[in-house]
CSV table of C-alpha atoms in Angstrom, one decimal:
chain,number,residue,atom,x,y,z
A,1,MET,CA,73.2,-1.9,53.8
A,2,ILE,CA,75.4,-3.3,51.0
A,3,ALA,CA,74.5,-6.8,52.2
A,4,ARG,CA,70.8,-6.0,52.0
A,5,GLU,CA,71.2,-4.6,48.5
A,6,LEU,CA,73.2,-7.7,47.4
A,7,VAL,CA,70.5,-10.0,48.7
A,8,THR,CA,67.8,-8.0,46.9
A,9,LEU,CA,69.9,-8.0,43.7
A,10,LEU,CA,70.5,-11.8,44.0
A,11,ARG,CA,66.8,-12.4,44.7
A,12,PHE,CA,65.9,-10.2,41.6
A,13,ARG,CA,68.4,-12.2,39.4
A,14,MET,CA,67.1,-15.6,40.7
A,15,GLU,CA,63.5,-14.5,40.0
A,16,ARG,CA,64.5,-13.3,36.5
A,17,ALA,CA,66.3,-16.5,35.8
A,18,GLY,CA,63.2,-18.4,36.8
A,19,LEU,CA,61.1,-16.2,34.6
A,20,ASN,CA,63.6,-16.8,31.7
A,21,GLN,CA,63.4,-20.6,32.3
A,22,PHE,CA,59.6,-20.4,32.3
A,23,LEU,CA,59.6,-18.3,29.1
A,24,ASN,CA,62.1,-20.6,27.5
A,25,GLY,CA,59.8,-23.5,28.4
A,26,LEU,CA,56.9,-21.8,26.8
A,27,ASN,CA,58.8,-21.1,23.7
A,28,HIS,CA,59.8,-24.7,23.5
A,29,ALA,CA,56.2,-25.9,24.1
A,30,ARG,CA,55.0,-23.5,21.4
A,31,SER,CA,57.6,-24.9,19.0
A,32,ARG,CA,56.5,-28.5,19.7
A,33,ALA,CA,52.8,-27.5,19.3
A,34,GLN,CA,53.6,-25.9,15.9
A,35,ALA,CA,55.5,-29.0,14.8
A,36,ALA,CA,52.7,-31.2,15.9
A,37,ALA,CA,50.1,-28.9,14.0
A,38,ASN,CA,52.3,-29.1,10.9
A,39,ASP,CA,52.5,-32.9,11.2
A,40,ILE,CA,48.7,-33.1,11.4
A,41,ARG,CA,48.3,-30.8,8.4
A,42,ARG,CA,50.6,-33.1,6.4
A,43,SER,CA,48.7,-36.1,7.6
A,44,PHE,CA,45.4,-34.7,6.6
A,45,ALA,CA,46.7,-33.6,3.2
A,46,SER,CA,48.0,-37.1,2.7
A,47,MET,CA,44.7,-38.6,3.6
A,48,ARG,CA,42.8,-36.4,1.3
A,49,LEU,CA,45.1,-37.3,-1.5
A,50,GLN,CA,44.6,-41.1,-0.7
A,51,GLN,CA,40.9,-40.5,-0.6
A,52,ARG,CA,40.8,-38.9,-3.9
A,53,ASN,CA,42.9,-41.6,-5.4
A,54,SER,CA,40.8,-44.3,-3.8
A,55,GLY,CA,37.6,-42.7,-5.2
A,56,ALA,CA,39.1,-42.5,-8.7
A,57,ILE,CA,40.1,-46.2,-8.5
A,58,TYR,CA,36.6,-47.1,-7.3
A,59,ASN,CA,35.0,-45.3,-10.1
A,60,ARG,CA,37.4,-46.8,-12.7
A,61,SER,CA,36.8,-50.2,-11.3
A,62,LEU,CA,33.0,-49.9,-11.5
A,63,ASP,CA,33.3,-48.7,-15.1
A,64,ARG,CA,35.5,-51.6,-16.1
A,65,LEU,CA,33.2,-54.1,-14.5
A,66,GLY,CA,30.2,-52.5,-16.2
A,67,ILE,CA,28.6,-51.8,-12.7
A,68,ARG,CA,26.8,-48.6,-11.9
A,69,SER,CA,27.2,-47.1,-8.4
A,70,ASP,CA,24.3,-47.0,-6.1
A,71,ALA,CA,24.5,-43.2,-6.3
A,72,GLN,CA,24.1,-43.4,-10.0
A,73,ILE,CA,21.0,-45.7,-9.8
A,74,TYR,CA,19.4,-43.5,-7.1
A,75,ALA,CA,20.0,-40.4,-9.2
A,76,GLU,CA,18.3,-42.2,-12.2
A,77,ILE,CA,15.3,-43.1,-10.0
A,78,ARG,CA,15.0,-39.4,-9.0
A,79,ARG,CA,15.3,-38.3,-12.6
A,80,ALA,CA,12.5,-40.8,-13.6
A,81,GLN,CA,10.3,-39.3,-10.8
A,82,LEU,CA,11.0,-35.8,-11.8
A,83,ALA,CA,10.3,-36.5,-15.5
A,84,TYR,CA,6.9,-37.9,-14.7
A,85,THR,CA,6.1,-35.0,-12.4
A,86,ALA,CA,7.1,-32.6,-15.1
A,87,PHE,CA,5.0,-34.4,-17.7
A,88,ARG,CA,2.0,-34.5,-15.4
A,89,ARG,CA,2.3,-30.8,-14.5
A,90,THR,CA,2.2,-29.7,-18.2
A,91,GLY,CA,-1.5,-30.2,-18.1
A,92,MET,CA,-1.5,-31.3,-21.7
A,93,ALA,CA,-1.5,-35.0,-21.3
A,94,THR,CA,-4.6,-37.1,-21.6
A,95,HIS,CA,-5.7,-39.5,-18.7
A,96,ALA,CA,-4.6,-42.4,-20.8
A,97,GLU,CA,-1.1,-40.9,-21.5
A,98,LEU,CA,-0.8,-40.1,-17.8
A,99,ASP,CA,-1.7,-43.7,-16.9
A,100,ARG,CA,0.9,-45.1,-19.4
A,101,ALA,CA,3.5,-42.6,-18.1
A,102,TRP,CA,2.9,-43.6,-14.5
A,103,ALA,CA,3.0,-47.3,-15.3
A,104,ARG,CA,6.3,-46.9,-17.2
A,105,THR,CA,7.7,-44.8,-14.4
A,106,ARG,CA,6.8,-47.4,-11.8
A,107,GLU,CA,8.2,-50.1,-14.0
A,108,ARG,CA,11.5,-48.3,-14.5
A,109,ILE,CA,11.9,-47.6,-10.9
A,110,ARG,CA,11.1,-51.2,-10.1
A,111,GLU,CA,13.9,-52.2,-12.6
A,112,LEU,CA,16.3,-49.9,-11.0
A,113,ARG,CA,15.5,-51.0,-7.5
A,114,GLY,CA,16.0,-54.6,-8.7
A,115,GLU,CA,19.4,-53.6,-10.1
A,116,LEU,CA,20.3,-52.3,-6.6
A,117,ARG,CA,19.2,-55.4,-4.9
A,118,SER,CA,20.7,-57.8,-7.4
A,119,SER,CA,24.2,-56.1,-7.6
A,120,GLY,CA,25.1,-57.3,-4.1
A,121,SER,CA,24.2,-61.0,-4.8
A,122,SER,CA,25.8,-60.9,-8.3
A,123,LEU,CA,29.0,-59.4,-6.9
A,124,GLY,CA,29.0,-62.2,-4.3
A,125,LYS,CA,28.6,-64.8,-6.9
A,126,TRP,CA,31.3,-63.1,-9.1
A,127,LEU,CA,33.8,-63.1,-6.1
A,128,GLY,CA,33.0,-66.7,-5.3
A,129,ALA,CA,33.8,-67.8,-8.8
A,130,ALA,CA,37.2,-66.0,-8.8
């Protein structure tokens, strides 16, 4: 009887030891996962900072070169379209005024689109001269 109880006790302790090893392994894996998550968070924070700095450098460089970004030019095209639309919707403009406004709007948009097209070729010429 005592032998049977000892075997049962030994078996229980062995199973418990295995469970403890398993739990220790889980804790270790959890610690590694948390460390990896922290590393990823730090990397993303660093990348966001670099991206903000790159954007600031990009904008300063464009300003120094006297070049407007494509986004600025597209925004100006949109403002010209909206200005004409608002003028037309007032209902107070004569037909001749609407014609002149439409012609000037088209001309301005054509100039802006030309600026978009020529900026790539002029930059290439500028880089080739350097």
